[in-house]
Short mmCIF file of C-alpha atoms and ligand atoms in Angstrom, two decimals:
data_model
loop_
_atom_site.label_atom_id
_atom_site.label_comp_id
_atom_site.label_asym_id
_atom_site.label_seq_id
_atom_site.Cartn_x
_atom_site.Cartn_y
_atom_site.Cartn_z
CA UNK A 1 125.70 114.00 116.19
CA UNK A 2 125.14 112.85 112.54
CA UNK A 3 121.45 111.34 112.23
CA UNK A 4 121.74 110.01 108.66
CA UNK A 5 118.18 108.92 106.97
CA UNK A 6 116.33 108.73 104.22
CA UNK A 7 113.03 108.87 103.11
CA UNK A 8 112.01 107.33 99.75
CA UNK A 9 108.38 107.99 99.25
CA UNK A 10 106.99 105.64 96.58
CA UNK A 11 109.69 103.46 96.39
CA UNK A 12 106.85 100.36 96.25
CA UNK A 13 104.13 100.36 93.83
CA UNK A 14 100.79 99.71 95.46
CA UNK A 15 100.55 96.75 93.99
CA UNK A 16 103.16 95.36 95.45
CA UNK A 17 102.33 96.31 98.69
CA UNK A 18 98.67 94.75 98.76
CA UNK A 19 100.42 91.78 97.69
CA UNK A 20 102.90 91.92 101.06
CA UNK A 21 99.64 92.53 102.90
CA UNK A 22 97.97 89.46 101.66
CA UNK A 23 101.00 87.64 102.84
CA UNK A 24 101.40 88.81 106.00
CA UNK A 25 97.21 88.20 106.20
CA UNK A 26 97.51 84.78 105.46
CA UNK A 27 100.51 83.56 107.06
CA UNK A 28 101.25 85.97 109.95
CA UNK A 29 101.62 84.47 113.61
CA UNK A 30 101.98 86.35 117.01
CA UNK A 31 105.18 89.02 116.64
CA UNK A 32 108.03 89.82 119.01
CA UNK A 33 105.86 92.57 121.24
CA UNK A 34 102.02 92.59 122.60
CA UNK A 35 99.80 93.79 119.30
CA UNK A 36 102.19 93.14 116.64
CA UNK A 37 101.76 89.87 114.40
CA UNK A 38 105.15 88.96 112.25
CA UNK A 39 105.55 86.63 109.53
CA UNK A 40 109.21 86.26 108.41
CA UNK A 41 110.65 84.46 105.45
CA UNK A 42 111.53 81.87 107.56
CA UNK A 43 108.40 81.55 108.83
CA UNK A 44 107.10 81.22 105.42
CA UNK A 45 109.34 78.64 104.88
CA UNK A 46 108.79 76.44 107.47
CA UNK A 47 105.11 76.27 107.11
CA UNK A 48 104.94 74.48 103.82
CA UNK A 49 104.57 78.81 101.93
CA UNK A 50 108.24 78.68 100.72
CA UNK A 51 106.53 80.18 97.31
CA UNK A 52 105.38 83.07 99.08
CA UNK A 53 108.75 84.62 99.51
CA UNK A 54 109.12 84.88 96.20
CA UNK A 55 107.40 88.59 95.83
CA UNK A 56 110.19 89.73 98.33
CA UNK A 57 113.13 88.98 96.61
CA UNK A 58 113.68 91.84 93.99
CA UNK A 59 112.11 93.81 96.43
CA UNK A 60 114.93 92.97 99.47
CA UNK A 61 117.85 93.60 96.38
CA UNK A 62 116.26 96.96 95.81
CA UNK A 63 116.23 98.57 99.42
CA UNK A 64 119.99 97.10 100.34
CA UNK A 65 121.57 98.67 97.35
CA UNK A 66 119.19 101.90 98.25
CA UNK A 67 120.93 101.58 101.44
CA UNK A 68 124.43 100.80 100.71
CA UNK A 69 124.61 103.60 97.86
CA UNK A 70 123.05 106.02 100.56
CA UNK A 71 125.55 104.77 103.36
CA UNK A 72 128.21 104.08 100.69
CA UNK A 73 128.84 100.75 101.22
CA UNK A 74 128.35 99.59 98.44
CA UNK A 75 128.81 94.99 97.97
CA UNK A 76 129.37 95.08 101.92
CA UNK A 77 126.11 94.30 103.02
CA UNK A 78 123.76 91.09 103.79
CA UNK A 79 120.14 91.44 104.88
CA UNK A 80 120.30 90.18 108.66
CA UNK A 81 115.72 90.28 108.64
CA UNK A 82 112.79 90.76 106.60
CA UNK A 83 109.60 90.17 108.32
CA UNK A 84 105.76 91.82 107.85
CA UNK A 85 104.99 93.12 110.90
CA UNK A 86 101.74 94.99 111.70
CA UNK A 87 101.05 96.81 114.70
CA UNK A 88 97.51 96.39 116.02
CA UNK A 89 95.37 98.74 118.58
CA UNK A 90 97.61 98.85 121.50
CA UNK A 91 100.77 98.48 119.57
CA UNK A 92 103.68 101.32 120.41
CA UNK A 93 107.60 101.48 121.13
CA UNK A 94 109.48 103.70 122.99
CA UNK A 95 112.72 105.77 122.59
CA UNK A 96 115.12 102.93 121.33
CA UNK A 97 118.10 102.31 118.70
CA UNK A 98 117.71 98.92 116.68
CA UNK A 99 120.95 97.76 118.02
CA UNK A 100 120.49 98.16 121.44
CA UNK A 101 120.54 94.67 122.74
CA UNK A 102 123.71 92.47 122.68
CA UNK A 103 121.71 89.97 120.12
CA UNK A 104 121.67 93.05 118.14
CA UNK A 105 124.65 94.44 117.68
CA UNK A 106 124.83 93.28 114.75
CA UNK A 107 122.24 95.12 113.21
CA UNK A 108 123.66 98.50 111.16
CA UNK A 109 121.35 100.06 108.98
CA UNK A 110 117.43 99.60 109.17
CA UNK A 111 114.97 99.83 106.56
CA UNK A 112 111.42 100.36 107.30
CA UNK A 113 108.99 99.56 103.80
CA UNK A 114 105.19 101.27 104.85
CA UNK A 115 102.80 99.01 103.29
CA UNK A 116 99.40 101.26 103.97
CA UNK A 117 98.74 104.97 105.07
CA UNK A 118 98.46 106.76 108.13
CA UNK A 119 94.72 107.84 109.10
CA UNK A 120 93.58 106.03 105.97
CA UNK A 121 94.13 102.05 107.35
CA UNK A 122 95.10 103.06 110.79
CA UNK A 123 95.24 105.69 113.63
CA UNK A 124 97.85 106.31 115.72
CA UNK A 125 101.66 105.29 114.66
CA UNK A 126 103.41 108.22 113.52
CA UNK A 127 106.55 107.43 113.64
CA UNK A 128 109.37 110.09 115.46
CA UNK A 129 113.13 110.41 115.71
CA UNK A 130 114.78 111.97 119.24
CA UNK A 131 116.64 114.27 117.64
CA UNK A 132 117.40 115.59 113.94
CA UNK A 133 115.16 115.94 111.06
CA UNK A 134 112.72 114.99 110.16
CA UNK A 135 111.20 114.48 113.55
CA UNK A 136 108.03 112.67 112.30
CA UNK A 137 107.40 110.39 109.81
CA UNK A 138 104.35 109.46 108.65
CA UNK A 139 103.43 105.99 106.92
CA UNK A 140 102.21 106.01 103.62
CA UNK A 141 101.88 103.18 101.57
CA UNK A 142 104.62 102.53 99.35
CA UNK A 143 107.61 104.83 101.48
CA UNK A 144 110.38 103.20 102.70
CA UNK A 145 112.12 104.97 106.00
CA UNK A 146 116.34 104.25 105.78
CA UNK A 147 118.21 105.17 108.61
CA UNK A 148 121.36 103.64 111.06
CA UNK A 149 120.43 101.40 113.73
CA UNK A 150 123.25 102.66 116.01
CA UNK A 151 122.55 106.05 118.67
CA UNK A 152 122.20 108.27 116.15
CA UNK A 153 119.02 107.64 115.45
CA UNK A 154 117.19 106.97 118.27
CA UNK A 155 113.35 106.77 118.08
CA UNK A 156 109.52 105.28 118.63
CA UNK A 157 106.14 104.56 117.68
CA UNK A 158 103.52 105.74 119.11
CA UNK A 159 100.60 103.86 120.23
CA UNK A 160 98.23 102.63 117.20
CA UNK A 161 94.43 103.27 118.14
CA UNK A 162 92.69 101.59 115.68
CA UNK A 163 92.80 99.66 112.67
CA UNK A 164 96.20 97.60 111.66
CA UNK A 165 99.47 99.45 110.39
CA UNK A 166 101.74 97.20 108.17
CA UNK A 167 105.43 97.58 107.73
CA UNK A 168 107.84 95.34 105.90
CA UNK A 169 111.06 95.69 108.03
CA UNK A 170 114.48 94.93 106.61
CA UNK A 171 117.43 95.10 108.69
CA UNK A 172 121.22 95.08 107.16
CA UNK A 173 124.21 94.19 108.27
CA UNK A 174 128.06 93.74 107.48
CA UNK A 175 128.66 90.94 109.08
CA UNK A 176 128.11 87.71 106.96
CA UNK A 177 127.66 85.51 109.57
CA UNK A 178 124.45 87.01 109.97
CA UNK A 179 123.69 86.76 106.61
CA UNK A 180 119.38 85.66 106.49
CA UNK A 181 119.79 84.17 103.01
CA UNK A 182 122.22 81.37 103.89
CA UNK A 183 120.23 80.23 106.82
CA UNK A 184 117.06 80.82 104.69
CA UNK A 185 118.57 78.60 101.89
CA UNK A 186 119.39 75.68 104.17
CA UNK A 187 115.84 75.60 105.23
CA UNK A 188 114.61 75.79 101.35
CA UNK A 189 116.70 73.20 100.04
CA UNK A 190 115.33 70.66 103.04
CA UNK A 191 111.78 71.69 102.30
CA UNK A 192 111.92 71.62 98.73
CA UNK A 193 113.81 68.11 99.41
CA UNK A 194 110.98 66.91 100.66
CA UNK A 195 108.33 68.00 98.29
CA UNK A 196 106.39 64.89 96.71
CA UNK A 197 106.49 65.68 93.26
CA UNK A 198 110.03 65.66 92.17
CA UNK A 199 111.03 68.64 89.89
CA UNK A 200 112.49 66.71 87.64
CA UNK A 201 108.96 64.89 86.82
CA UNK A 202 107.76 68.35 85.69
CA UNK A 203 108.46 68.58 82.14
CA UNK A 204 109.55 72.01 79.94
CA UNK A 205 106.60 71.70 78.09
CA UNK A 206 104.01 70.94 81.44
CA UNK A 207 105.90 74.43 82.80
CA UNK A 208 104.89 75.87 79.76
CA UNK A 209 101.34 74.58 79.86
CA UNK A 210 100.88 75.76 82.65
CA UNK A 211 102.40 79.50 82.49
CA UNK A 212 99.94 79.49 79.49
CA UNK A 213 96.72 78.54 81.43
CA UNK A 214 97.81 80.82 84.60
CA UNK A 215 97.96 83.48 82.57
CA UNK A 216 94.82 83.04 81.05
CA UNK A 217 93.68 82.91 84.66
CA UNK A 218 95.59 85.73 86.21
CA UNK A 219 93.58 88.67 83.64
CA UNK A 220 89.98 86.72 84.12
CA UNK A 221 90.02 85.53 87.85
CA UNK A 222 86.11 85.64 88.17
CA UNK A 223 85.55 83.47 85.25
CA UNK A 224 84.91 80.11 85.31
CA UNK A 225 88.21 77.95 84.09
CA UNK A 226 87.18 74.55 82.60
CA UNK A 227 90.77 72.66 82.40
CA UNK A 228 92.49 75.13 84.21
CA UNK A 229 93.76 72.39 86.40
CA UNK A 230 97.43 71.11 86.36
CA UNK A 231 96.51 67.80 85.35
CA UNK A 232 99.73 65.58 85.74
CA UNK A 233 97.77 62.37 85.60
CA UNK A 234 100.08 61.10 82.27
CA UNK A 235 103.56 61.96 84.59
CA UNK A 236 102.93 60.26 87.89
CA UNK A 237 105.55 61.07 90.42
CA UNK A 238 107.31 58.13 92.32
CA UNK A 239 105.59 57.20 95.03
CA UNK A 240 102.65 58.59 94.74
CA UNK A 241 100.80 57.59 92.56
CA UNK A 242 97.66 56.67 94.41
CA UNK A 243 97.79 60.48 95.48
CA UNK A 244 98.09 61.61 92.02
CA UNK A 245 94.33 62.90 91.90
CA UNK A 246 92.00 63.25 94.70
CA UNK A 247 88.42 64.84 93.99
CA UNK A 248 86.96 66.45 97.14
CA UNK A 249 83.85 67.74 96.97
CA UNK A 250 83.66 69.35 93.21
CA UNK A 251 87.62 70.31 93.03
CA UNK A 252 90.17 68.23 91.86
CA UNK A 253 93.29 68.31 93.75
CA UNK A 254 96.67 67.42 91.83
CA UNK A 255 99.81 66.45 92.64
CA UNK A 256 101.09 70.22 92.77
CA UNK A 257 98.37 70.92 95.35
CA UNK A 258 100.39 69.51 97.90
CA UNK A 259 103.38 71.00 97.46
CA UNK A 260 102.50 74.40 98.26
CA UNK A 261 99.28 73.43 100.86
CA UNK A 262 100.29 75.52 103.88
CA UNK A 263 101.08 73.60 106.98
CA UNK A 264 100.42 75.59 109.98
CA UNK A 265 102.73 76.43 112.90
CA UNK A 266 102.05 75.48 116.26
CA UNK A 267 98.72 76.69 118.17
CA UNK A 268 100.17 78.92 120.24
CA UNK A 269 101.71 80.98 117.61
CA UNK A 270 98.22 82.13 116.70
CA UNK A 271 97.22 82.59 119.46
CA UNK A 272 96.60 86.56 120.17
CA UNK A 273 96.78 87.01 124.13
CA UNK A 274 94.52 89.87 125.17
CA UNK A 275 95.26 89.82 129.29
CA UNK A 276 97.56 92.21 130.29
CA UNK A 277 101.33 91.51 129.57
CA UNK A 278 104.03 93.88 131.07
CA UNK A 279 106.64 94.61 129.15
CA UNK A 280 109.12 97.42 129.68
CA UNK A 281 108.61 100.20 127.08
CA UNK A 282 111.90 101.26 124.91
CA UNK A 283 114.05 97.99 125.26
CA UNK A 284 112.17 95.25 123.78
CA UNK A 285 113.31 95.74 119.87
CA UNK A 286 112.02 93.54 117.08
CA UNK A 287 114.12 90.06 116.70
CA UNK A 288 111.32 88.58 114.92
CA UNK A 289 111.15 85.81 116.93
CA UNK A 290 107.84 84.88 119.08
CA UNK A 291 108.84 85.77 122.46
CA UNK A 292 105.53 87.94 122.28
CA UNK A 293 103.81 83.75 122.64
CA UNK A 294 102.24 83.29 125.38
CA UNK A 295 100.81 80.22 127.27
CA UNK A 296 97.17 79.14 126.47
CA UNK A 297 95.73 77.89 129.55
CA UNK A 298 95.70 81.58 131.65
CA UNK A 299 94.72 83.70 128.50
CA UNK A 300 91.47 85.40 127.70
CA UNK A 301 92.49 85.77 123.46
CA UNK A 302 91.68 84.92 119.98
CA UNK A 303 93.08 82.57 117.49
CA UNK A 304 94.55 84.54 114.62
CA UNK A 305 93.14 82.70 111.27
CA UNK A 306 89.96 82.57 112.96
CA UNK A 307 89.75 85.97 113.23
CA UNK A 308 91.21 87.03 110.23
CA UNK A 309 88.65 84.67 108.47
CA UNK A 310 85.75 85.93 110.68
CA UNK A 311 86.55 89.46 109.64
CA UNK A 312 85.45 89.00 105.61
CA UNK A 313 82.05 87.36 106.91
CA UNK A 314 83.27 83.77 107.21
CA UNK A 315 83.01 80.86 110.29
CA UNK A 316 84.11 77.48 110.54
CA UNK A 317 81.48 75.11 110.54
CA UNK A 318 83.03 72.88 113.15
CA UNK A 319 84.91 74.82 116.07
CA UNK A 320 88.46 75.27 115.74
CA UNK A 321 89.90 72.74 118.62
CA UNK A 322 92.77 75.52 120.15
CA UNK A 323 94.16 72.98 122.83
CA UNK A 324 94.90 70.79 119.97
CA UNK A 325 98.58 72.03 119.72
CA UNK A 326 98.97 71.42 115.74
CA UNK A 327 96.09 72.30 113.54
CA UNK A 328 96.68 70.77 110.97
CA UNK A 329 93.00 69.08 110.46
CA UNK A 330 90.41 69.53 107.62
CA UNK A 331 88.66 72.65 107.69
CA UNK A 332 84.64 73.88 105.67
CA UNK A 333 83.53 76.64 105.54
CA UNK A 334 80.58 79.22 105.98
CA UNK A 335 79.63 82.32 104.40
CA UNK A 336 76.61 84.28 105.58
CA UNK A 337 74.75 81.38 106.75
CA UNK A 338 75.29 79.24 103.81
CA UNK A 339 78.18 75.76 104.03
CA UNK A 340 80.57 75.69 101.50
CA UNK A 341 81.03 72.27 100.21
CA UNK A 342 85.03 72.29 99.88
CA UNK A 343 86.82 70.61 102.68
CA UNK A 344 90.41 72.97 103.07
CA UNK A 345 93.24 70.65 103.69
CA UNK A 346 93.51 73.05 107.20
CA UNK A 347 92.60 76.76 108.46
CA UNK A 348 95.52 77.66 106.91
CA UNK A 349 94.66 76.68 103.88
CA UNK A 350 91.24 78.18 104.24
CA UNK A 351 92.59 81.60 105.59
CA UNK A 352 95.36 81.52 101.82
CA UNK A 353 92.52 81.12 99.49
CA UNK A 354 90.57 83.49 101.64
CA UNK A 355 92.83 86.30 101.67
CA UNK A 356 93.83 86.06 97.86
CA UNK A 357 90.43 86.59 97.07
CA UNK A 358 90.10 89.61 98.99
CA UNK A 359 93.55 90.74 97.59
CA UNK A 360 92.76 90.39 93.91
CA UNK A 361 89.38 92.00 94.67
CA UNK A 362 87.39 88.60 93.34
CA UNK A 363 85.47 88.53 96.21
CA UNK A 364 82.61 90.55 94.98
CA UNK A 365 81.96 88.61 92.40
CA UNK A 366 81.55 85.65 94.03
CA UNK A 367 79.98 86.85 96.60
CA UNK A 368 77.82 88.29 94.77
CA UNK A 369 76.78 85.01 93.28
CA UNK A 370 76.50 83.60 96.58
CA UNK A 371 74.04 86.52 97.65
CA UNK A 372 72.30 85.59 94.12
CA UNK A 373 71.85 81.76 95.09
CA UNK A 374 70.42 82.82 98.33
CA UNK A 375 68.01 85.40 97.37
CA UNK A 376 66.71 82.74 94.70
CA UNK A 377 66.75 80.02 96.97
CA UNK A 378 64.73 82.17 99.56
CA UNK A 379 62.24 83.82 97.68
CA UNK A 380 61.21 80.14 96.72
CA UNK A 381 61.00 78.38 100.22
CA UNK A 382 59.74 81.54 101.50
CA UNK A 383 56.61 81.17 98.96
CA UNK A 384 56.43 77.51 99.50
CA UNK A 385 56.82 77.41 103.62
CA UNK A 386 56.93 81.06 105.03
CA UNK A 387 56.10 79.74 108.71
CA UNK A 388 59.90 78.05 108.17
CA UNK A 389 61.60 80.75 106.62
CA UNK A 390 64.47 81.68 109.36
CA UNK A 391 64.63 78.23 110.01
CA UNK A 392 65.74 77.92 105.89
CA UNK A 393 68.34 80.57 106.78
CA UNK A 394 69.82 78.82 110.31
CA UNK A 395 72.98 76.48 109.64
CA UNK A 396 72.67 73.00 109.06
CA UNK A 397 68.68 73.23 108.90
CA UNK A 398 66.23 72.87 105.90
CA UNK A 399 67.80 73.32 102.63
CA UNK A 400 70.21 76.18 102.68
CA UNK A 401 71.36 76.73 99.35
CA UNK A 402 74.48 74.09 98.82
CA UNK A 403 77.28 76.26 96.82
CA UNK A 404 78.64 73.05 95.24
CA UNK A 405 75.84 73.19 92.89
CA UNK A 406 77.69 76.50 91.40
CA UNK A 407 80.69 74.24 90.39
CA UNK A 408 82.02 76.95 88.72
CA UNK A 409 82.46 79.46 90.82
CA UNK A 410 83.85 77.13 93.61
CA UNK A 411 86.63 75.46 91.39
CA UNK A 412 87.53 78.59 90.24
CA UNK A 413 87.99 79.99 93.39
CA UNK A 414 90.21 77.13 94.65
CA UNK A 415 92.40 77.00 91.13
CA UNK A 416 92.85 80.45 91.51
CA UNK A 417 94.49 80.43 94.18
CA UNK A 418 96.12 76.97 93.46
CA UNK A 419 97.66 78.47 90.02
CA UNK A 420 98.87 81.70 91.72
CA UNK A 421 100.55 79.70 93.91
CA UNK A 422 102.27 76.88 91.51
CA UNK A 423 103.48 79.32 89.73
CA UNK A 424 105.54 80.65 92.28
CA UNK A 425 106.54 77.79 93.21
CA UNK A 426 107.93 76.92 89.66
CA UNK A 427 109.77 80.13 90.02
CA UNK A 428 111.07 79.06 93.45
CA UNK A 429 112.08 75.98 92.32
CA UNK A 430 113.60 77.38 89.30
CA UNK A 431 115.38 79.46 90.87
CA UNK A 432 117.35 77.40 93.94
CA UNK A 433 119.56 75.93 91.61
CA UNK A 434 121.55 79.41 91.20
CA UNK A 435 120.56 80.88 94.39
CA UNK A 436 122.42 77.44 95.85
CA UNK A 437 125.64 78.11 93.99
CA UNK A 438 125.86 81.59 94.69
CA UNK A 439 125.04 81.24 98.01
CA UNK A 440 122.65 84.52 97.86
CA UNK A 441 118.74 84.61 97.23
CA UNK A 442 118.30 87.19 94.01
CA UNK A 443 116.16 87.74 91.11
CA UNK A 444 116.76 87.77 87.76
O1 AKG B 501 107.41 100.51 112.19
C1 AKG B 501 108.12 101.49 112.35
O2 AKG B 501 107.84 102.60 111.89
C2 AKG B 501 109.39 101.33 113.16
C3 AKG B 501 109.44 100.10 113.99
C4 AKG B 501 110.61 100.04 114.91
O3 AKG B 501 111.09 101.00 115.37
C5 AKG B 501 111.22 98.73 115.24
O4 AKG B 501 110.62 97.69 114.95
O5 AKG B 501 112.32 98.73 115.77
FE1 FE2 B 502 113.10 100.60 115.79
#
């Protein structure tokens, strides 16, 4: 038997691949299997983070005409998937072809895109083929695996042991019907229909403004940004005008802020089950769906943005409610002991801004501020009132240092991320026009 793969090592810059991991760490819900989290496009979409699937797009275009020029097919093929996936401790899968279940059939060629390295950001995970060479792969960030999804190339993961391993998986197909970009484009063009601020109300020369001031931004993201905001207060949009600014805390939100707020999915799509689920090894392949969900009430688990926040030091200050079944509720914040003053529209919200700070590596220097404020802050009570000094530390008691007094570093870690994200959404909405009348998501 033929076992035709490929192995393109490289074929993702690093960069591009921290930036699919801070996706998938902001946005990703339970996957299809126990120990794998997923966050499709779709996904994306429907939870109010249509600009986040921008990053994928040349990227998607890339590995399908990899694979039709290696399969020779070349124009025949539509991308039936894309989702992150990462595969937890616990995580495996058997001996199995990605076609082998009747909702799969249509599945020909597979692409798998390693977004970080074996024994470096995980243990465990090699990946092996049945038969043929090579036997083993093993991740490494950047490589992307091509192979059939038919019999001849039969294979499995084995179990990860620790740490999280993060694949982009693409699968193809020549069967339009099961084309992901006209399904995905229905979705976009109801979402974007409903956006607040209508396109039309955002001028050449705002675009312009603010592709200036973002880029400004985007070289100096631990600086403060005086003006950086996009200040729409002489366009108001239809309808919502009363909306047009709203100052929480120190940090203006504008119109644009709530077009690309994330709305989160329902509860129990974050919510990681950790009592034992049986599954049958070898013939439960990825779909991408959720059919890994499980019910709350008989669960011992964790709810994922909690945990994902809880890992880079920081807590909600009011518990997370997880039998509400939508939360969608205002969210603060605390870091090492200390509130932050900025009330996130939701967790989700609080997990985006989060995550892009740990992605663009700004979060040492504002934490480093932070640590500053608190040293300062301490060394004074502790001269003034030592008897009281853990009490100065403890939540909510005595007067632990307020961040909103470092205006500065706050708004610019909320602009940040809110002119990252607008300008992806400009792109987006740029680019649905053409993608509409084509019929095909593509870059440019
Ligand atoms: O992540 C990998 O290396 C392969 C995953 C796989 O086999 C699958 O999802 O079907
Ligand atoms: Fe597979």
């Amino acid at each position: 038997m033929d076992h035709k793969r490929l192995l393109l090592p490289g074929f993702l810059s690093p960069e591009l691949c921290k930036e699919l991991i801070f996706i998938h760490k902001s946005c990703g819900v339970v996957g299809y299997r126990p120990h794998v989290l997923s966050t499709t496009l779709s996904h994306l979409v429907a939870t109010n983070s249509a600009a986040l699937i921008m990053p994928f797009i040349a990227l998607r275009e890339r590995v399908k005409e990899a694979v039709e020029e290696f399969f020779g097919c070349e124009f025949e093929l539509f991308v039936e998937f894309t989702g992150l996936i990462s595969w937890r401790r616990g995580a495996n899968i058997g001996w199995h072809s990605d076609d082998n279940r009747d909702y799969l059939r249509q599945r020909h060629f597979s692409a798998v895109c390693y977004l970080n390295t074996y024994e470096q950001d995980f243990h465990g995970g090699l990946f092996h083929f049945q038969d043929g060479e090579p036997a083993t792969v093993v991740p490494t960030m950047g490589t992307v695996l091509i192979y059939s999804a038919n019999k001849e190339n039969v294979h499995c993961v084995n179990e990860v042991t620790d740490g999280e391993r993060i694949t982009l998986a693409l699968w193809f197909t020549r069967n339009s019907t099961h084309d992901e970009d006209k399904k995905l484009l229905d979705q976009l063009v109801n979402v974007m229909a409903r956006i607040p601020v209508e396109r039309g109300k955002l001028s050449v020369s705002l675009q312009e403004e603010l592709r200036v001031q973002n880029a400004g931004i985007s070289s100096q993201p631990s600086q403060g940004q005086e003006g950086s905001e996009v200040n729409l207060e002489d366009q108001p949009s239809p309808g919502n005008q009363n909306e047009n600014l709203v100052t929480t805390n120190t940090v203006t939100k504008t119109p644009l802020h709530s077009c690309f707020v994330p709305l989160p999915a329902s509860t129990n799509m974050y919510w990681v089950s950790e009592s034992k689920v049986e599954l049958k090894l070898g013939q439960d392949v990825g779909d991408g769906g959720a059919s890994g969900n499980t019910s709350l009430e008989d669960d011992q688990g964790y709810y994922i943005c909690v945990e994902r926040l809880a890992s880079l030091g920081f807590q909600c200050i009011e518990q997370l409610d997880v039998s509400d079944s939508t939360p969608d509720k205002p969210v603060k914040l605390r870091y090492q002991q200390q509130d932050i003053a900025y009330e996130f529209s939701n967790i989700l919200h609080a997990l985006q801004v989060v995550q892009f700070h740990e992605w663009r590596g700004s979060f040492p220097a504002y934490l480093q501020n932070m640590q500053d404020i608190k040293c300062d802050e301490l060394n004074i009570v502790k001269r003034q009132r030592t008897s009281e000094y853990t009490n100065t530390c403890a939540p909510h008691h005595g007067r632990s240092p307020n961040l909103s007094s470092h205006k500065g570093t706050l708004e610019t870690m909320i602009t940040s991320w809110e002119n990252h994200m607008s300008i992806l959404w400009l792109e987006l909405s740029q680019m649905l026009p053409a993608w509409r009348s084509i019929g095909a998501l593509f870059s440019r």
